[in-house]
């Protein structure tokens, strides 16, 4: 199988034609931190011209007023329908038409949703890169909109579709552990954050949760934590929840908890605004449940808390627990244990030196291993390498892949059980 050495991506002269990327999502908020805050900005700063198709209208945004991005490249935004629950066909069809009409006009097509890989079927989009954010087969098994009887067969069908996608398209992985699902090695650009040089010390009045809110991500646990915090501290310590709640069950639960005074739900915020709000928190919560989709990844929120010097309180997911134990960046709590979470919060509140040290440790780890200020160069190199290959070959021969071994990223690989014992 042919591979592509990313270390060999050619530097462009100042007179070279600008490269272009068609970036498509029908699921994510257009201001998603990985897509908007990091990848799009990195490309534009590097001189790429970007066409961004996303569900602006579904999130109350105007694609005609995309915020300006500093850089040598340009940005054009296109509104598409949003895929949500079982209502996905219109979004799928719109994305398919956009790829059919615009893919050939761009050097690469970068898609962020697994269903867009299926939408591209039959279009001969040879310049497509799938940015693999999650494990769709595992995620499907907890999607409330998917009929229970269909979850396992659909997940099995998706595993087959992944192997087909690997033969036909380029892949970019957000986690080292995702490599186990594929036969070839693919480059990894992990979820990361632009780490500030200076952090605000962790305070003692506010606990934060940052990220999408669902029942599988611990929504019910957080509500109980908020209730217990109010009872045990007399509202001296408050819980703030920042993030979209796409499922009706979680959304209604958060609204009721906010009305009852158990927590404050601030909804979705752009990444820079959300991080500013979380900065200075007593602790950052990661109450995810023990589900297959979460076991093989390190939640981005843990990286973000660490980058801000906020101590982490997490359930014992393997990578999160490994980080907490090995780097002393927070406290591990049992599954579905609100009282244990509150105990950990109160321990941090009672011991200022402990939370200060954990915050400092988390900041050091983030600077060393998850700083987008450095890792953004790896992402741009992947995009340049694909464009180089396509410029010389015109199309991707079936079976070719990016070779992740030549992407010399400083990102932290997944630790094996042997590594943890040594």
mmCIF file of C-alpha atoms in Angstrom:
data_model
loop_
_atom_site.group_PDB
_atom_site.id
_atom_site.type_symbol
_atom_site.label_atom_id
_atom_site.label_comp_id
_atom_site.label_asym_id
_atom_site.label_seq_id
_atom_site.Cartn_x
_atom_site.Cartn_y
_atom_site.Cartn_z
ATOM 1 C CA UNK A 1 0.000 0.000 0.000
ATOM 2 C CA UNK A 2 1.381 3.384 -0.976
ATOM 3 C CA UNK A 3 1.965 5.925 1.758
ATOM 4 C CA UNK A 4 2.620 9.615 1.954
ATOM 5 C CA UNK A 5 5.544 11.088 3.853
ATOM 6 C CA UNK A 6 4.278 14.243 5.508
ATOM 7 C CA UNK A 7 7.781 15.318 6.290
ATOM 8 C CA UNK A 8 8.245 15.832 2.571
ATOM 9 C CA UNK A 9 5.510 18.398 2.014
ATOM 10 C CA UNK A 10 7.064 21.058 -0.198
ATOM 11 C CA UNK A 11 7.363 24.630 1.081
ATOM 12 C CA UNK A 12 5.579 27.062 -1.197
ATOM 13 C CA UNK A 13 7.170 30.114 -2.675
ATOM 14 C CA UNK A 14 5.559 33.501 -2.178
ATOM 15 C CA UNK A 15 4.438 33.427 -5.816
ATOM 16 C CA UNK A 16 2.753 30.010 -5.605
ATOM 17 C CA UNK A 17 -0.984 29.753 -6.266
ATOM 18 C CA UNK A 18 -3.072 29.885 -3.086
ATOM 19 C CA UNK A 19 -4.351 26.531 -1.966
ATOM 20 C CA UNK A 20 -8.003 26.028 -1.232
ATOM 21 C CA UNK A 21 -10.105 23.819 1.019
ATOM 22 C CA UNK A 22 -13.805 23.008 1.073
ATOM 23 C CA UNK A 23 -14.689 22.322 4.719
ATOM 24 C CA UNK A 24 -18.073 20.718 5.413
ATOM 25 C CA UNK A 25 -20.119 19.832 8.495
ATOM 26 C CA UNK A 26 -23.857 19.271 8.850
ATOM 27 C CA UNK A 27 -23.769 18.259 12.533
ATOM 28 C CA UNK A 28 -21.470 20.593 14.423
ATOM 29 C CA UNK A 29 -22.064 24.166 15.485
ATOM 30 C CA UNK A 30 -20.281 26.310 12.850
ATOM 31 C CA UNK A 31 -18.242 27.814 15.680
ATOM 32 C CA UNK A 32 -17.088 24.379 16.919
ATOM 33 C CA UNK A 33 -13.707 24.798 18.561
ATOM 34 C CA UNK A 34 -11.842 22.094 16.573
ATOM 35 C CA UNK A 35 -13.230 23.230 13.230
ATOM 36 C CA UNK A 36 -13.553 26.995 13.569
ATOM 37 C CA UNK A 37 -11.265 28.049 16.375
ATOM 38 C CA UNK A 38 -8.362 25.862 15.360
ATOM 39 C CA UNK A 39 -8.403 24.312 11.885
ATOM 40 C CA UNK A 40 -10.018 27.069 9.821
ATOM 41 C CA UNK A 41 -7.959 29.774 11.449
ATOM 42 C CA UNK A 42 -4.743 27.790 10.973
ATOM 43 C CA UNK A 43 -5.448 27.290 7.278
ATOM 44 C CA UNK A 44 -6.313 30.936 6.643
ATOM 45 C CA UNK A 45 -3.273 32.117 8.562
ATOM 46 C CA UNK A 46 -1.177 29.790 6.374
ATOM 47 C CA UNK A 47 -2.602 31.353 3.206
ATOM 48 C CA UNK A 48 -5.343 28.858 2.301
ATOM 49 C CA UNK A 49 -8.619 30.037 0.782
ATOM 50 C CA UNK A 50 -11.433 28.273 2.656
ATOM 51 C CA UNK A 51 -15.036 27.633 1.672
ATOM 52 C CA UNK A 52 -16.929 26.630 4.804
ATOM 53 C CA UNK A 53 -20.309 24.876 4.501
ATOM 54 C CA UNK A 54 -22.046 24.522 7.872
ATOM 55 C CA UNK A 55 -25.536 24.820 9.423
ATOM 56 C CA UNK A 56 -25.296 28.515 10.274
ATOM 57 C CA UNK A 57 -29.048 29.126 10.171
ATOM 58 C CA UNK A 58 -29.863 26.205 12.474
ATOM 59 C CA UNK A 59 -27.732 27.839 15.171
ATOM 60 C CA UNK A 60 -29.088 31.353 14.630
ATOM 61 C CA UNK A 61 -25.963 32.530 12.820
ATOM 62 C CA UNK A 62 -25.667 34.514 9.590
ATOM 63 C CA UNK A 63 -23.189 33.025 7.145
ATOM 64 C CA UNK A 64 -22.918 36.420 5.435
ATOM 65 C CA UNK A 65 -21.296 37.886 8.532
ATOM 66 C CA UNK A 66 -18.536 35.354 9.218
ATOM 67 C CA UNK A 67 -16.027 36.898 11.639
ATOM 68 C CA UNK A 68 -12.858 38.095 9.960
ATOM 69 C CA UNK A 69 -9.840 35.826 10.376
ATOM 70 C CA UNK A 70 -6.352 37.294 10.224
ATOM 71 C CA UNK A 71 -4.114 35.685 7.630
ATOM 72 C CA UNK A 72 -3.100 35.557 3.995
ATOM 73 C CA UNK A 73 -6.037 33.368 2.997
ATOM 74 C CA UNK A 74 -9.753 34.036 2.691
ATOM 75 C CA UNK A 75 -13.049 32.659 4.015
ATOM 76 C CA UNK A 76 -16.396 32.121 2.276
ATOM 77 C CA UNK A 77 -19.331 30.657 4.211
ATOM 78 C CA UNK A 78 -22.295 28.626 2.908
ATOM 79 C CA UNK A 79 -25.387 27.729 4.925
ATOM 80 C CA UNK A 80 -26.640 24.128 4.866
ATOM 81 C CA UNK A 81 -29.424 22.345 6.800
ATOM 82 C CA UNK A 82 -28.486 20.669 10.066
ATOM 83 C CA UNK A 83 -28.600 16.911 10.574
ATOM 84 C CA UNK A 84 -30.269 16.229 13.913
ATOM 85 C CA UNK A 85 -31.854 13.071 15.283
ATOM 86 C CA UNK A 86 -33.715 11.248 12.541
ATOM 87 C CA UNK A 87 -33.995 14.415 10.441
ATOM 88 C CA UNK A 88 -30.860 14.028 8.364
ATOM 89 C CA UNK A 89 -31.826 13.550 4.724
ATOM 90 C CA UNK A 90 -32.068 17.246 3.745
ATOM 91 C CA UNK A 91 -28.657 17.950 5.244
ATOM 92 C CA UNK A 92 -27.160 14.861 3.602
ATOM 93 C CA UNK A 93 -28.573 15.852 0.199
ATOM 94 C CA UNK A 94 -27.404 19.475 0.509
ATOM 95 C CA UNK A 95 -23.876 18.399 1.463
ATOM 96 C CA UNK A 96 -23.803 15.951 -1.435
ATOM 97 C CA UNK A 97 -24.786 18.685 -3.902
ATOM 98 C CA UNK A 98 -22.124 21.025 -2.505
ATOM 99 C CA UNK A 99 -19.416 18.394 -2.850
ATOM 100 C CA UNK A 100 -20.617 17.547 -6.359
ATOM 101 C CA UNK A 101 -20.450 21.159 -7.500
ATOM 102 C CA UNK A 102 -17.453 22.498 -5.525
ATOM 103 C CA UNK A 103 -15.079 19.633 -4.728
ATOM 104 C CA UNK A 104 -13.235 19.874 -8.044
ATOM 105 C CA UNK A 105 -12.655 23.610 -7.501
ATOM 106 C CA UNK A 106 -10.702 23.022 -4.289
ATOM 107 C CA UNK A 107 -7.413 21.305 -3.549
ATOM 108 C CA UNK A 108 -8.926 19.310 -0.694
ATOM 109 C CA UNK A 109 -12.354 18.583 0.781
ATOM 110 C CA UNK A 110 -12.274 18.252 4.581
ATOM 111 C CA UNK A 111 -15.384 16.648 6.121
ATOM 112 C CA UNK A 112 -16.103 16.463 9.843
ATOM 113 C CA UNK A 113 -19.123 14.135 10.012
ATOM 114 C CA UNK A 114 -19.098 10.400 9.270
ATOM 115 C CA UNK A 115 -22.332 10.672 7.287
ATOM 116 C CA UNK A 116 -20.581 12.993 4.844
ATOM 117 C CA UNK A 117 -18.266 10.127 3.918
ATOM 118 C CA UNK A 118 -21.396 8.221 2.919
ATOM 119 C CA UNK A 119 -22.829 11.291 1.167
ATOM 120 C CA UNK A 120 -19.737 11.413 -1.043
ATOM 121 C CA UNK A 121 -20.295 7.845 -2.259
ATOM 122 C CA UNK A 122 -20.394 7.658 -6.057
ATOM 123 C CA UNK A 123 -19.208 11.251 -6.549
ATOM 124 C CA UNK A 124 -15.560 10.272 -7.116
ATOM 125 C CA UNK A 125 -14.336 12.931 -4.704
ATOM 126 C CA UNK A 126 -10.698 11.902 -4.779
ATOM 127 C CA UNK A 127 -9.469 14.818 -2.657
ATOM 128 C CA UNK A 128 -11.613 14.072 0.405
ATOM 129 C CA UNK A 129 -10.132 13.987 3.922
ATOM 130 C CA UNK A 130 -12.258 12.606 6.736
ATOM 131 C CA UNK A 131 -11.389 14.171 10.090
ATOM 132 C CA UNK A 132 -12.263 11.354 12.485
ATOM 133 C CA UNK A 133 -13.530 13.007 15.685
ATOM 134 C CA UNK A 134 -15.158 9.997 17.332
ATOM 135 C CA UNK A 135 -16.010 6.315 17.059
ATOM 136 C CA UNK A 136 -19.363 6.427 15.206
ATOM 137 C CA UNK A 137 -20.093 2.720 15.659
ATOM 138 C CA UNK A 138 -19.723 3.039 19.438
ATOM 139 C CA UNK A 139 -21.592 6.355 19.510
ATOM 140 C CA UNK A 140 -24.568 4.918 17.608
ATOM 141 C CA UNK A 141 -25.210 2.492 20.451
ATOM 142 C CA UNK A 142 -26.206 5.350 22.778
ATOM 143 C CA UNK A 143 -28.003 7.649 20.324
ATOM 144 C CA UNK A 144 -31.541 8.128 21.612
ATOM 145 C CA UNK A 145 -32.898 8.697 18.091
ATOM 146 C CA UNK A 146 -31.625 5.315 16.861
ATOM 147 C CA UNK A 147 -34.135 2.453 17.452
ATOM 148 C CA UNK A 148 -32.680 0.043 20.000
ATOM 149 C CA UNK A 149 -33.072 -3.000 17.741
ATOM 150 C CA UNK A 150 -31.106 -1.298 14.981
ATOM 151 C CA UNK A 151 -28.158 -0.066 17.028
ATOM 152 C CA UNK A 152 -25.972 -3.173 16.854
ATOM 153 C CA UNK A 153 -26.539 -4.014 13.164
ATOM 154 C CA UNK A 154 -26.059 -0.377 12.147
ATOM 155 C CA UNK A 155 -22.857 -0.188 14.202
ATOM 156 C CA UNK A 156 -21.568 -3.351 12.504
ATOM 157 C CA UNK A 157 -22.439 -1.906 9.095
ATOM 158 C CA UNK A 158 -20.544 1.231 9.956
ATOM 159 C CA UNK A 159 -17.389 -0.754 10.771
ATOM 160 C CA UNK A 160 -17.560 -2.129 7.241
ATOM 161 C CA UNK A 161 -18.110 1.386 5.851
ATOM 162 C CA UNK A 162 -15.032 2.632 7.715
ATOM 163 C CA UNK A 163 -12.837 0.036 6.033
ATOM 164 C CA UNK A 164 -14.211 1.091 2.660
ATOM 165 C CA UNK A 165 -13.657 4.771 3.457
ATOM 166 C CA UNK A 166 -10.062 4.025 4.406
ATOM 167 C CA UNK A 167 -9.403 2.571 0.958
ATOM 168 C CA UNK A 168 -10.973 5.492 -0.899
ATOM 169 C CA UNK A 169 -10.159 8.609 1.132
ATOM 170 C CA UNK A 170 -7.541 10.230 3.306
ATOM 171 C CA UNK A 171 -8.050 10.041 7.084
ATOM 172 C CA UNK A 172 -6.979 12.403 9.858
ATOM 173 C CA UNK A 173 -7.457 11.136 13.421
ATOM 174 C CA UNK A 174 -8.247 13.141 16.547
ATOM 175 C CA UNK A 175 -7.037 10.362 18.865
ATOM 176 C CA UNK A 176 -4.108 7.947 18.724
ATOM 177 C CA UNK A 177 -6.418 5.166 19.947
ATOM 178 C CA UNK A 178 -8.587 5.508 16.833
ATOM 179 C CA UNK A 179 -5.717 3.980 14.884
ATOM 180 C CA UNK A 180 -6.777 0.554 16.173
ATOM 181 C CA UNK A 181 -9.922 0.688 14.029
ATOM 182 C CA UNK A 182 -7.993 0.958 10.777
ATOM 183 C CA UNK A 183 -5.527 -1.216 8.891
ATOM 184 C CA UNK A 184 -3.204 1.600 7.802
ATOM 185 C CA UNK A 185 -1.401 4.200 9.867
ATOM 186 C CA UNK A 186 -2.917 7.661 9.621
ATOM 187 C CA UNK A 187 -1.718 11.018 10.935
ATOM 188 C CA UNK A 188 -3.044 12.147 14.302
ATOM 189 C CA UNK A 189 -3.732 15.763 15.181
ATOM 190 C CA UNK A 190 -5.196 15.504 18.692
ATOM 191 C CA UNK A 191 -7.802 17.750 20.201
ATOM 192 C CA UNK A 192 -5.886 20.578 21.779
ATOM 193 C CA UNK A 193 -6.158 24.210 22.816
ATOM 194 C CA UNK A 194 -4.136 27.390 22.474
ATOM 195 C CA UNK A 195 -2.531 27.321 25.900
ATOM 196 C CA UNK A 196 -2.039 30.716 27.573
ATOM 197 C CA UNK A 197 1.385 31.467 28.979
ATOM 198 C CA UNK A 198 -0.089 32.869 32.194
ATOM 199 C CA UNK A 199 -3.028 31.359 34.085
ATOM 200 C CA UNK A 200 -5.485 32.693 36.652
ATOM 201 C CA UNK A 201 -5.183 30.784 39.945
ATOM 202 C CA UNK A 202 -8.109 28.472 40.709
ATOM 203 C CA UNK A 203 -10.692 30.262 42.874
ATOM 204 C CA UNK A 204 -13.087 28.881 45.472
ATOM 205 C CA UNK A 205 -16.600 29.929 44.416
ATOM 206 C CA UNK A 206 -17.318 28.414 41.003
ATOM 207 C CA UNK A 207 -17.194 24.939 39.456
ATOM 208 C CA UNK A 208 -17.441 24.585 35.675
ATOM 209 C CA UNK A 209 -18.502 22.067 33.057
ATOM 210 C CA UNK A 210 -17.538 22.819 29.459
ATOM 211 C CA UNK A 211 -18.812 20.925 26.429
ATOM 212 C CA UNK A 212 -21.875 19.334 24.874
ATOM 213 C CA UNK A 213 -24.363 18.163 27.501
ATOM 214 C CA UNK A 214 -26.165 14.820 27.208
ATOM 215 C CA UNK A 215 -27.287 12.166 29.649
ATOM 216 C CA UNK A 216 -24.380 9.957 28.539
ATOM 217 C CA UNK A 217 -22.024 12.821 29.350
ATOM 218 C CA UNK A 218 -23.321 13.000 32.908
ATOM 219 C CA UNK A 219 -26.120 15.579 32.780
ATOM 220 C CA UNK A 220 -28.080 13.931 35.598
ATOM 221 C CA UNK A 221 -24.919 13.641 37.713
ATOM 222 C CA UNK A 222 -24.203 17.350 37.292
ATOM 223 C CA UNK A 223 -27.716 18.303 38.357
ATOM 224 C CA UNK A 224 -27.308 16.256 41.535
ATOM 225 C CA UNK A 225 -23.906 17.862 42.112
ATOM 226 C CA UNK A 226 -25.468 21.299 41.813
ATOM 227 C CA UNK A 227 -28.225 20.383 44.252
ATOM 228 C CA UNK A 228 -25.720 18.948 46.776
ATOM 229 C CA UNK A 229 -23.409 21.940 46.454
ATOM 230 C CA UNK A 230 -26.232 24.302 47.276
ATOM 231 C CA UNK A 231 -27.243 22.209 50.292
ATOM 232 C CA UNK A 232 -23.732 21.668 51.670
ATOM 233 C CA UNK A 233 -22.288 25.130 51.004
ATOM 234 C CA UNK A 234 -25.354 27.342 51.274
ATOM 235 C CA UNK A 235 -24.799 28.379 47.617
ATOM 236 C CA UNK A 236 -21.275 29.580 48.415
ATOM 237 C CA UNK A 237 -20.037 27.324 45.609
ATOM 238 C CA UNK A 238 -22.016 27.319 42.365
ATOM 239 C CA UNK A 239 -21.966 25.111 39.286
ATOM 240 C CA UNK A 240 -21.896 26.650 35.811
ATOM 241 C CA UNK A 241 -22.633 24.503 32.757
ATOM 242 C CA UNK A 242 -21.395 25.809 29.406
ATOM 243 C CA UNK A 243 -22.430 23.972 26.272
ATOM 244 C CA UNK A 244 -25.195 22.984 23.907
ATOM 245 C CA UNK A 245 -27.767 20.368 24.978
ATOM 246 C CA UNK A 246 -28.884 18.837 21.657
ATOM 247 C CA UNK A 247 -31.164 16.155 23.164
ATOM 248 C CA UNK A 248 -34.607 17.172 24.512
ATOM 249 C CA UNK A 249 -34.186 15.115 27.692
ATOM 250 C CA UNK A 250 -30.954 16.844 28.727
ATOM 251 C CA UNK A 251 -32.207 20.246 27.619
ATOM 252 C CA UNK A 252 -35.372 20.019 29.691
ATOM 253 C CA UNK A 253 -33.459 18.707 32.714
ATOM 254 C CA UNK A 254 -30.992 21.614 32.566
ATOM 255 C CA UNK A 255 -33.772 24.166 32.223
ATOM 256 C CA UNK A 256 -35.584 22.723 35.260
ATOM 257 C CA UNK A 257 -32.351 22.628 37.300
ATOM 258 C CA UNK A 258 -31.600 26.241 36.404
ATOM 259 C CA UNK A 259 -35.089 27.332 37.439
ATOM 260 C CA UNK A 260 -34.669 25.460 40.721
ATOM 261 C CA UNK A 261 -31.364 27.250 41.389
ATOM 262 C CA UNK A 262 -29.203 24.122 41.364
ATOM 263 C CA UNK A 263 -26.912 25.380 38.594
ATOM 264 C CA UNK A 264 -26.507 28.008 35.901
ATOM 265 C CA UNK A 265 -26.766 26.776 32.324
ATOM 266 C CA UNK A 266 -25.129 29.315 30.015
ATOM 267 C CA UNK A 267 -25.669 27.399 26.763
ATOM 268 C CA UNK A 268 -23.232 27.378 23.859
ATOM 269 C CA UNK A 269 -20.410 29.918 23.847
ATOM 270 C CA UNK A 270 -17.689 30.481 21.296
ATOM 271 C CA UNK A 271 -14.472 28.818 22.389
ATOM 272 C CA UNK A 272 -12.593 31.943 23.431
ATOM 273 C CA UNK A 273 -15.585 33.213 25.445
ATOM 274 C CA UNK A 274 -16.148 29.851 27.108
ATOM 275 C CA UNK A 275 -12.504 29.453 28.090
ATOM 276 C CA UNK A 276 -12.469 32.948 29.570
ATOM 277 C CA UNK A 277 -15.503 32.021 31.636
ATOM 278 C CA UNK A 278 -13.979 28.746 32.887
ATOM 279 C CA UNK A 279 -10.674 30.407 33.814
ATOM 280 C CA UNK A 280 -10.302 30.782 37.580
ATOM 281 C CA UNK A 281 -12.769 28.005 38.427
ATOM 282 C CA UNK A 282 -12.332 25.898 41.548
ATOM 283 C CA UNK A 283 -12.628 22.738 39.426
ATOM 284 C CA UNK A 284 -13.643 21.492 35.992
ATOM 285 C CA UNK A 285 -16.005 18.521 35.765
ATOM 286 C CA UNK A 286 -15.812 15.562 33.388
ATOM 287 C CA UNK A 287 -18.608 13.202 34.547
ATOM 288 C CA UNK A 288 -18.785 11.069 31.375
ATOM 289 C CA UNK A 289 -20.270 7.596 31.721
ATOM 290 C CA UNK A 290 -18.549 4.282 31.076
ATOM 291 C CA UNK A 291 -19.425 3.923 27.375
ATOM 292 C CA UNK A 292 -17.349 2.529 24.473
ATOM 293 C CA UNK A 293 -17.118 5.840 22.639
ATOM 294 C CA UNK A 294 -15.490 7.511 25.651
ATOM 295 C CA UNK A 295 -13.117 4.730 26.708
ATOM 296 C CA UNK A 296 -10.667 5.252 23.836
ATOM 297 C CA UNK A 297 -10.403 9.033 23.908
ATOM 298 C CA UNK A 298 -9.262 11.827 26.169
ATOM 299 C CA UNK A 299 -12.095 14.320 26.505
ATOM 300 C CA UNK A 300 -11.164 17.736 25.128
ATOM 301 C CA UNK A 301 -12.594 19.400 28.227
ATOM 302 C CA UNK A 302 -9.854 17.830 30.345
ATOM 303 C CA UNK A 303 -7.215 19.380 28.090
ATOM 304 C CA UNK A 304 -9.018 22.727 28.256
ATOM 305 C CA UNK A 305 -9.246 22.676 32.049
ATOM 306 C CA UNK A 306 -5.561 21.856 32.282
ATOM 307 C CA UNK A 307 -4.625 24.620 29.858
ATOM 308 C CA UNK A 308 -6.387 27.119 32.116
ATOM 309 C CA UNK A 309 -4.858 25.796 35.330
ATOM 310 C CA UNK A 310 -8.211 24.439 36.575
ATOM 311 C CA UNK A 311 -8.078 21.153 38.571
ATOM 312 C CA UNK A 312 -9.954 18.261 36.939
ATOM 313 C CA UNK A 313 -12.595 16.052 38.557
ATOM 314 C CA UNK A 314 -13.219 13.071 36.284
ATOM 315 C CA UNK A 315 -14.812 9.657 36.169
ATOM 316 C CA UNK A 316 -12.332 6.764 35.716
ATOM 317 C CA UNK A 317 -12.204 6.639 31.927
ATOM 318 C CA UNK A 318 -8.839 5.040 31.034
ATOM 319 C CA UNK A 319 -7.007 7.976 29.438
ATOM 320 C CA UNK A 320 -8.464 10.555 31.806
ATOM 321 C CA UNK A 321 -7.639 8.461 34.875
ATOM 322 C CA UNK A 322 -4.132 7.828 33.564
ATOM 323 C CA UNK A 323 -3.522 11.548 33.150
ATOM 324 C CA UNK A 324 -4.919 12.430 36.569
ATOM 325 C CA UNK A 325 -2.825 9.774 38.316
ATOM 326 C CA UNK A 326 0.441 10.225 36.444
ATOM 327 C CA UNK A 327 0.474 14.023 36.315
ATOM 328 C CA UNK A 328 -1.535 14.906 39.469
ATOM 329 C CA UNK A 329 -3.845 17.297 37.639
ATOM 330 C CA UNK A 330 -7.032 16.488 39.537
ATOM 331 C CA UNK A 331 -9.183 13.943 41.343
ATOM 332 C CA UNK A 332 -10.722 10.725 40.059
ATOM 333 C CA UNK A 333 -14.256 9.863 41.249
ATOM 334 C CA UNK A 334 -16.424 6.732 40.774
ATOM 335 C CA UNK A 335 -19.063 6.396 38.075
ATOM 336 C CA UNK A 336 -22.422 8.072 38.697
ATOM 337 C CA UNK A 337 -21.409 9.305 42.156
ATOM 338 C CA UNK A 338 -22.575 12.908 42.713
ATOM 339 C CA UNK A 339 -21.691 12.829 46.413
ATOM 340 C CA UNK A 340 -18.112 11.810 45.595
ATOM 341 C CA UNK A 341 -17.887 14.693 43.108
ATOM 342 C CA UNK A 342 -19.060 17.150 45.772
ATOM 343 C CA UNK A 343 -16.591 15.682 48.276
ATOM 344 C CA UNK A 344 -13.786 16.272 45.766
ATOM 345 C CA UNK A 345 -14.945 19.852 45.165
ATOM 346 C CA UNK A 346 -15.011 20.600 48.883
ATOM 347 C CA UNK A 347 -11.590 19.014 49.366
ATOM 348 C CA UNK A 348 -10.140 21.351 46.720
ATOM 349 C CA UNK A 349 -11.915 24.315 48.293
ATOM 350 C CA UNK A 350 -10.499 23.486 51.724
ATOM 351 C CA UNK A 351 -6.955 23.023 50.428
ATOM 352 C CA UNK A 352 -5.840 26.055 48.347
ATOM 353 C CA UNK A 353 -2.304 24.723 47.927
ATOM 354 C CA UNK A 354 -3.596 21.415 46.524
ATOM 355 C CA UNK A 355 -5.751 23.081 43.870
ATOM 356 C CA UNK A 356 -2.957 25.502 43.032
ATOM 357 C CA UNK A 357 -0.497 22.638 42.511
ATOM 358 C CA UNK A 358 -2.951 20.595 40.448
ATOM 359 C CA UNK A 359 -3.722 23.629 38.301
ATOM 360 C CA UNK A 360 -0.026 24.291 37.749
ATOM 361 C CA UNK A 361 0.557 20.647 36.821
ATOM 362 C CA UNK A 362 -2.304 20.675 34.322
ATOM 363 C CA UNK A 363 -0.994 23.835 32.688
ATOM 364 C CA UNK A 364 2.472 22.318 32.315
ATOM 365 C CA UNK A 365 1.048 19.168 30.681
ATOM 366 C CA UNK A 366 -1.086 21.203 28.289
ATOM 367 C CA UNK A 367 1.875 23.365 27.286
ATOM 368 C CA UNK A 368 4.037 20.311 26.731
ATOM 369 C CA UNK A 369 1.629 18.041 24.890
ATOM 370 C CA UNK A 370 -1.606 19.750 23.794
ATOM 371 C CA UNK A 371 -0.710 23.287 22.754
ATOM 372 C CA UNK A 372 -2.370 24.216 19.446
ATOM 373 C CA UNK A 373 0.095 27.072 19.059
ATOM 374 C CA UNK A 374 2.564 24.322 18.175
ATOM 375 C CA UNK A 375 0.336 21.491 16.922
ATOM 376 C CA UNK A 376 -1.385 23.679 14.318
ATOM 377 C CA UNK A 377 1.726 23.294 12.161
ATOM 378 C CA UNK A 378 1.132 19.520 12.042
ATOM 379 C CA UNK A 379 -2.408 20.039 10.800
ATOM 380 C CA UNK A 380 -1.323 22.430 8.060
ATOM 381 C CA UNK A 381 1.406 19.975 7.037
ATOM 382 C CA UNK A 382 -1.215 17.246 6.597
ATOM 383 C CA UNK A 383 -3.268 19.494 4.363
ATOM 384 C CA UNK A 384 -0.191 20.585 2.394
ATOM 385 C CA UNK A 385 0.879 16.969 1.955
ATOM 386 C CA UNK A 386 -2.483 15.952 0.501
ATOM 387 C CA UNK A 387 -2.472 18.936 -1.830
ATOM 388 C CA UNK A 388 1.069 18.078 -2.938
ATOM 389 C CA UNK A 389 0.134 14.485 -3.700
ATOM 390 C CA UNK A 390 -2.975 15.449 -5.618
ATOM 391 C CA UNK A 391 -1.130 18.136 -7.565
ATOM 392 C CA UNK A 392 1.331 15.553 -8.869
ATOM 393 C CA UNK A 393 -1.011 12.580 -9.208
ATOM 394 C CA UNK A 394 -4.294 14.360 -10.057
ATOM 395 C CA UNK A 395 -6.261 11.737 -8.150
ATOM 396 C CA UNK A 396 -5.773 9.329 -5.270
ATOM 397 C CA UNK A 397 -5.216 5.765 -6.336
ATOM 398 C CA UNK A 398 -7.309 3.334 -4.327
ATOM 399 C CA UNK A 399 -5.380 1.989 -1.370
ATOM 400 C CA UNK A 400 -3.144 5.018 -0.822
ATOM 401 C CA UNK A 401 -3.036 6.596 2.607
ATOM 402 C CA UNK A 402 -1.244 9.248 4.579
ATOM 403 C CA UNK A 403 1.504 7.618 6.612
ATOM 404 C CA UNK A 404 1.159 8.871 10.172
ATOM 405 C CA UNK A 405 4.643 7.637 11.084
ATOM 406 C CA UNK A 406 6.136 10.581 9.241
ATOM 407 C CA UNK A 407 4.021 13.184 11.018
ATOM 408 C CA UNK A 408 6.499 14.211 13.677
ATOM 409 C CA UNK A 409 3.976 15.568 16.155
ATOM 410 C CA UNK A 410 4.867 16.228 19.762
ATOM 411 C CA UNK A 411 1.412 15.035 20.780
ATOM 412 C CA UNK A 412 1.059 12.441 23.509
ATOM 413 C CA UNK A 413 0.391 8.880 22.235
ATOM 414 C CA UNK A 414 -2.061 6.629 23.992
ATOM 415 C CA UNK A 415 -0.446 4.728 26.846
ATOM 416 C CA UNK A 416 -0.770 0.978 26.806
ATOM 417 C CA UNK A 417 -1.377 -1.091 29.892
ATOM 418 C CA UNK A 418 2.313 -2.093 29.826
ATOM 419 C CA UNK A 419 3.347 1.574 29.763
ATOM 420 C CA UNK A 420 1.209 2.274 32.830
ATOM 421 C CA UNK A 421 2.786 -0.600 34.742
ATOM 422 C CA UNK A 422 6.349 0.428 33.975
#
